[in-house]
């Protein structure tokens, strides 16, 4: 496993690998790896013959009052996890390598970046789209793996890849959860024990809404009320949004169908947590 920090070195390696006919599988992350990231790496290992992981806490996707400075980092542990998952190259640039003086380009996926997390985090998805496009130009992957945990991000990357004709297949992967249901996230490290316990309301809401839907409930009004009740039972939680929308357009709906995305963002103390499910998907 090799660690690369220079953009030109990574590009030269990627170019040579492609010339030799390799299939490059790529997993972009912000590090502090957990089993969710590992599931993407394992799938990448199976489907590509070269596996590249990026570790980069992308400053331009964080807002002014967000957690860029305290985002959890542990490069040594990440390298061990990467080695265990069979990673061939880790791309780990400094922020100044990615965004040198004079950098001024931004990608805006107009409609998909507005609702859900886009409302509370203006500019966030421009930062995400820009860094992912840049990483694609550096790593030149054939396959790129993203978790459905960040559902809006995945939808937006798919749209960007189609709109800009980027030659990469985007593969969406299932949400990996702790044994008690909490969706894995690097930010779970921020949670105090009581916040961690309250945070289970998110996966409980996902579970109960799915059950109601399976039992025939189609009124979004009713489903929303049920989800609200579950979250509001936890005094430590503050709802950012709780939405039912079309899984492709992310536009709000009044009737639930198999294509309905139920997505929620909640704050536990200062920690922002997200979770989601598509009602028709098998989990
Ligand atoms: P992050 O390092 O949080 O930016 O995440 C990097 C990638 O891992 C993204 O594609 C995430 O959607 C994915 N990911 C994060 N948490 C999970 C999870 N619990 N299950 C599946 N994928 C995840």
mmCIF file of N, CA, C and O in Angstrom, residues 162-210:
data_model
loop_
_atom_site.group_PDB
_atom_site.id
_atom_site.type_symbol
_atom_site.label_atom_id
_atom_site.label_comp_id
_atom_site.label_asym_id
_atom_site.label_seq_id
_atom_site.Cartn_x
_atom_site.Cartn_y
_atom_site.Cartn_z
ATOM 1 N N UNK A 162 -23.614 12.499 -14.590
ATOM 2 C CA UNK A 162 -24.404 12.437 -15.828
ATOM 3 C C UNK A 162 -24.305 13.766 -16.574
ATOM 4 O O UNK A 162 -24.036 13.799 -17.777
ATOM 5 N N UNK A 163 -24.508 14.876 -15.861
ATOM 6 C CA UNK A 163 -24.545 16.195 -16.508
ATOM 7 C C UNK A 163 -23.206 16.556 -17.143
ATOM 8 O O UNK A 163 -23.165 17.166 -18.214
ATOM 9 N N UNK A 164 -22.115 16.216 -16.480
ATOM 10 C CA UNK A 164 -20.785 16.601 -16.983
ATOM 11 C C UNK A 164 -20.117 15.476 -17.776
ATOM 12 O O UNK A 164 -18.940 15.570 -18.130
ATOM 13 N N UNK A 165 -20.864 14.386 -18.029
ATOM 14 C CA UNK A 165 -20.343 13.242 -18.794
ATOM 15 C C UNK A 165 -18.996 12.770 -18.251
ATOM 16 O O UNK A 165 -18.039 12.573 -18.995
ATOM 17 N N UNK A 166 -18.935 12.589 -16.941
ATOM 18 C CA UNK A 166 -17.688 12.094 -16.327
ATOM 19 C C UNK A 166 -17.675 10.566 -16.482
ATOM 20 O O UNK A 166 -18.656 9.901 -16.132
ATOM 21 N N UNK A 167 -16.586 10.007 -17.030
ATOM 22 C CA UNK A 167 -16.581 8.568 -17.328
ATOM 23 C C UNK A 167 -16.314 7.711 -16.091
ATOM 24 O O UNK A 167 -15.247 7.116 -15.937
ATOM 25 N N UNK A 168 -17.287 7.640 -15.194
ATOM 26 C CA UNK A 168 -17.151 6.826 -13.980
ATOM 27 C C UNK A 168 -18.511 6.225 -13.655
ATOM 28 O O UNK A 168 -19.541 6.867 -13.887
ATOM 29 N N UNK A 169 -18.532 4.989 -13.159
ATOM 30 C CA UNK A 169 -19.789 4.401 -12.671
ATOM 31 C C UNK A 169 -19.887 4.672 -11.186
ATOM 32 O O UNK A 169 -18.977 4.318 -10.424
ATOM 33 N N UNK A 170 -21.002 5.287 -10.778
ATOM 34 C CA UNK A 170 -21.217 5.602 -9.369
ATOM 35 C C UNK A 170 -22.047 4.479 -8.745
ATOM 36 O O UNK A 170 -23.117 4.139 -9.246
ATOM 37 N N UNK A 171 -21.529 3.910 -7.664
ATOM 38 C CA UNK A 171 -22.210 2.788 -7.024
ATOM 39 C C UNK A 171 -22.635 3.194 -5.610
ATOM 40 O O UNK A 171 -21.811 3.633 -4.806
ATOM 41 N N UNK A 172 -23.937 3.086 -5.339
ATOM 42 C CA UNK A 172 -24.493 3.436 -4.019
ATOM 43 C C UNK A 172 -24.539 2.204 -3.141
ATOM 44 O O UNK A 172 -24.965 1.138 -3.584
ATOM 45 N N UNK A 173 -24.102 2.357 -1.904
ATOM 46 C CA UNK A 173 -23.983 1.207 -0.995
ATOM 47 C C UNK A 173 -24.889 1.375 0.231
ATOM 48 O O UNK A 173 -25.117 2.495 0.689
ATOM 49 N N UNK A 174 -25.383 0.233 0.784
ATOM 50 C CA UNK A 174 -26.321 0.297 1.922
ATOM 51 C C UNK A 174 -25.742 0.975 3.162
ATOM 52 O O UNK A 174 -24.525 0.994 3.347
ATOM 53 N N UNK A 175 -26.637 1.490 3.997
ATOM 54 C CA UNK A 175 -26.233 2.115 5.263
ATOM 55 C C UNK A 175 -25.792 1.022 6.246
ATOM 56 O O UNK A 175 -26.543 0.072 6.490
ATOM 57 N N UNK A 176 -24.610 1.176 6.800
ATOM 58 C CA UNK A 176 -24.138 0.238 7.830
ATOM 59 C C UNK A 176 -24.452 0.835 9.200
ATOM 60 O O UNK A 176 -24.193 2.012 9.449
ATOM 61 N N UNK A 177 -25.053 0.009 10.057
ATOM 62 C CA UNK A 177 -25.520 0.479 11.369
ATOM 63 C C UNK A 177 -24.794 -0.242 12.506
ATOM 64 O O UNK A 177 -24.312 -1.364 12.331
ATOM 65 N N UNK A 178 -24.745 0.409 13.666
ATOM 66 C CA UNK A 178 -24.292 -0.263 14.885
ATOM 67 C C UNK A 178 -25.335 -1.331 15.228
ATOM 68 O O UNK A 178 -26.458 -1.289 14.705
ATOM 69 N N UNK A 179 -24.992 -2.258 16.155
ATOM 70 C CA UNK A 179 -25.920 -3.357 16.447
ATOM 71 C C UNK A 179 -27.248 -2.835 17.016
ATOM 72 O O UNK A 179 -28.287 -3.464 16.853
ATOM 73 N N UNK A 180 -27.243 -1.643 17.645
ATOM 74 C CA UNK A 180 -28.492 -1.106 18.187
ATOM 75 C C UNK A 180 -29.242 -0.224 17.188
ATOM 76 O O UNK A 180 -30.255 0.375 17.528
ATOM 77 N N UNK A 181 -28.745 -0.119 15.958
ATOM 78 C CA UNK A 181 -29.499 0.588 14.913
ATOM 79 C C UNK A 181 -28.906 1.921 14.495
ATOM 80 O O UNK A 181 -29.192 2.405 13.395
ATOM 81 N N UNK A 182 -28.088 2.551 15.334
ATOM 82 C CA UNK A 182 -27.537 3.875 14.983
ATOM 83 C C UNK A 182 -26.683 3.778 13.716
ATOM 84 O O UNK A 182 -25.787 2.930 13.626
ATOM 85 N N UNK A 183 -26.980 4.630 12.735
ATOM 86 C CA UNK A 183 -26.191 4.634 11.497
ATOM 87 C C UNK A 183 -24.756 5.047 11.840
ATOM 88 O O UNK A 183 -24.543 6.024 12.564
ATOM 89 N N UNK A 184 -23.790 4.287 11.353
ATOM 90 C CA UNK A 184 -22.390 4.628 11.660
ATOM 91 C C UNK A 184 -22.021 5.961 11.029
ATOM 92 O O UNK A 184 -22.431 6.270 9.909
ATOM 93 N N UNK A 185 -21.231 6.733 11.754
ATOM 94 C CA UNK A 185 -20.776 8.029 11.266
ATOM 95 C C UNK A 185 -19.537 8.427 12.061
ATOM 96 O O UNK A 185 -19.456 8.151 13.263
ATOM 97 N N UNK A 186 -18.598 9.085 11.399
ATOM 98 C CA UNK A 186 -17.410 9.564 12.118
ATOM 99 C C UNK A 186 -17.840 10.521 13.224
ATOM 100 O O UNK A 186 -17.213 10.599 14.273
ATOM 101 N N UNK A 187 -18.925 11.274 12.993
ATOM 102 C CA UNK A 187 -19.385 12.263 13.974
ATOM 103 C C UNK A 187 -20.005 11.626 15.219
ATOM 104 O O UNK A 187 -20.195 12.319 16.215
ATOM 105 N N UNK A 188 -20.319 10.314 15.185
ATOM 106 C CA UNK A 188 -20.851 9.671 16.400
ATOM 107 C C UNK A 188 -19.842 9.763 17.544
ATOM 108 O O UNK A 188 -20.224 9.690 18.712
ATOM 109 N N UNK A 189 -18.555 9.955 17.198
ATOM 110 C CA UNK A 189 -17.507 10.091 18.224
ATOM 111 C C UNK A 189 -17.745 11.305 19.116
ATOM 112 O O UNK A 189 -17.241 11.368 20.229
ATOM 113 N N UNK A 190 -18.507 12.292 18.633
ATOM 114 C CA UNK A 190 -18.780 13.493 19.437
ATOM 115 C C UNK A 190 -19.801 13.242 20.534
ATOM 116 O O UNK A 190 -19.943 14.051 21.451
ATOM 117 N N UNK A 191 -20.615 12.183 20.390
ATOM 118 C CA UNK A 191 -21.792 12.024 21.259
ATOM 119 C C UNK A 191 -21.419 11.618 22.678
ATOM 120 O O UNK A 191 -20.613 10.705 22.878
ATOM 121 N N UNK A 192 -22.024 12.278 23.672
ATOM 122 C CA UNK A 192 -21.880 11.840 25.061
ATOM 123 C C UNK A 192 -22.756 10.588 25.210
ATOM 124 O O UNK A 192 -23.634 10.344 24.374
ATOM 125 N N UNK A 193 -22.555 9.805 26.275
ATOM 126 C CA UNK A 193 -23.375 8.588 26.437
ATOM 127 C C UNK A 193 -24.885 8.860 26.404
ATOM 128 O O UNK A 193 -25.629 8.102 25.784
ATOM 129 N N UNK A 194 -25.342 9.956 27.023
ATOM 130 C CA UNK A 194 -26.809 10.213 27.012
ATOM 131 C C UNK A 194 -27.273 10.642 25.613
ATOM 132 O O UNK A 194 -28.355 10.257 25.171
ATOM 133 N N UNK A 195 -26.441 11.433 24.930
ATOM 134 C CA UNK A 195 -26.801 11.832 23.554
ATOM 135 C C UNK A 195 -26.829 10.604 22.637
ATOM 136 O O UNK A 195 -27.704 10.463 21.786
ATOM 137 N N UNK A 196 -25.863 9.724 22.853
ATOM 138 C CA UNK A 196 -25.770 8.492 22.049
ATOM 139 C C UNK A 196 -27.065 7.681 22.187
ATOM 140 O O UNK A 196 -27.561 7.110 21.220
ATOM 141 N N UNK A 197 -27.599 7.650 23.418
ATOM 142 C CA UNK A 197 -28.825 6.899 23.689
ATOM 143 C C UNK A 197 -30.021 7.583 23.006
ATOM 144 O O UNK A 197 -30.846 6.914 22.366
ATOM 145 N N UNK A 198 -30.093 8.906 23.118
ATOM 146 C CA UNK A 198 -31.198 9.646 22.483
ATOM 147 C C UNK A 198 -31.166 9.482 20.972
ATOM 148 O O UNK A 198 -32.210 9.446 20.311
ATOM 149 N N UNK A 199 -29.944 9.396 20.422
ATOM 150 C CA UNK A 199 -29.772 9.331 18.971
ATOM 151 C C UNK A 199 -30.412 8.088 18.355
ATOM 152 O O UNK A 199 -30.677 8.045 17.149
ATOM 153 N N UNK A 200 -30.707 7.099 19.207
ATOM 154 C CA UNK A 200 -31.356 5.885 18.683
ATOM 155 C C UNK A 200 -32.755 6.181 18.155
ATOM 156 O O UNK A 200 -33.332 5.372 17.426
ATOM 157 N N UNK A 201 -33.312 7.338 18.530
ATOM 158 C CA UNK A 201 -34.649 7.706 18.041
ATOM 159 C C UNK A 201 -34.662 7.822 16.510
ATOM 160 O O UNK A 201 -35.699 7.585 15.884
ATOM 161 N N UNK A 202 -33.531 8.179 15.909
ATOM 162 C CA UNK A 202 -33.502 8.307 14.434
ATOM 163 C C UNK A 202 -33.776 6.951 13.777
ATOM 164 O O UNK A 202 -34.669 6.834 12.935
ATOM 165 N N UNK A 203 -33.025 5.940 14.171
ATOM 166 C CA UNK A 203 -33.216 4.631 13.533
ATOM 167 C C UNK A 203 -34.545 4.006 13.954
ATOM 168 O O UNK A 203 -35.163 3.253 13.197
ATOM 169 N N UNK A 204 -35.005 4.385 15.171
ATOM 170 C CA UNK A 204 -36.330 3.903 15.606
ATOM 171 C C UNK A 204 -37.404 4.506 14.689
ATOM 172 O O UNK A 204 -38.330 3.817 14.253
ATOM 173 N N UNK A 205 -37.262 5.781 14.384
ATOM 174 C CA UNK A 205 -38.230 6.441 13.486
ATOM 175 C C UNK A 205 -38.201 5.778 12.111
ATOM 176 O O UNK A 205 -39.256 5.494 11.526
ATOM 177 N N UNK A 206 -36.999 5.511 11.597
ATOM 178 C CA UNK A 206 -36.868 4.849 10.293
ATOM 179 C C UNK A 206 -37.595 3.501 10.323
ATOM 180 O O UNK A 206 -38.395 3.181 9.441
ATOM 181 N N UNK A 207 -37.330 2.745 11.391
ATOM 182 C CA UNK A 207 -37.913 1.405 11.514
ATOM 183 C C UNK A 207 -39.436 1.469 11.566
ATOM 184 O O UNK A 207 -40.138 0.755 10.845
ATOM 185 N N UNK A 208 -39.954 2.378 12.427
ATOM 186 C CA UNK A 208 -41.409 2.432 12.629
ATOM 187 C C UNK A 208 -42.133 2.977 11.395
ATOM 188 O O UNK A 208 -43.246 2.537 11.084
ATOM 189 N N UNK A 209 -41.521 3.920 10.703
ATOM 190 C CA UNK A 209 -42.151 4.460 9.489
ATOM 191 C C UNK A 209 -42.197 3.372 8.411
ATOM 192 O O UNK A 209 -43.205 3.205 7.704
ATOM 193 N N UNK A 210 -41.120 2.605 8.312
ATOM 194 C CA UNK A 210 -41.115 1.499 7.341
ATOM 195 C C UNK A 210 -42.226 0.492 7.668
ATOM 196 O O UNK A 210 -42.926 0.017 6.776
#
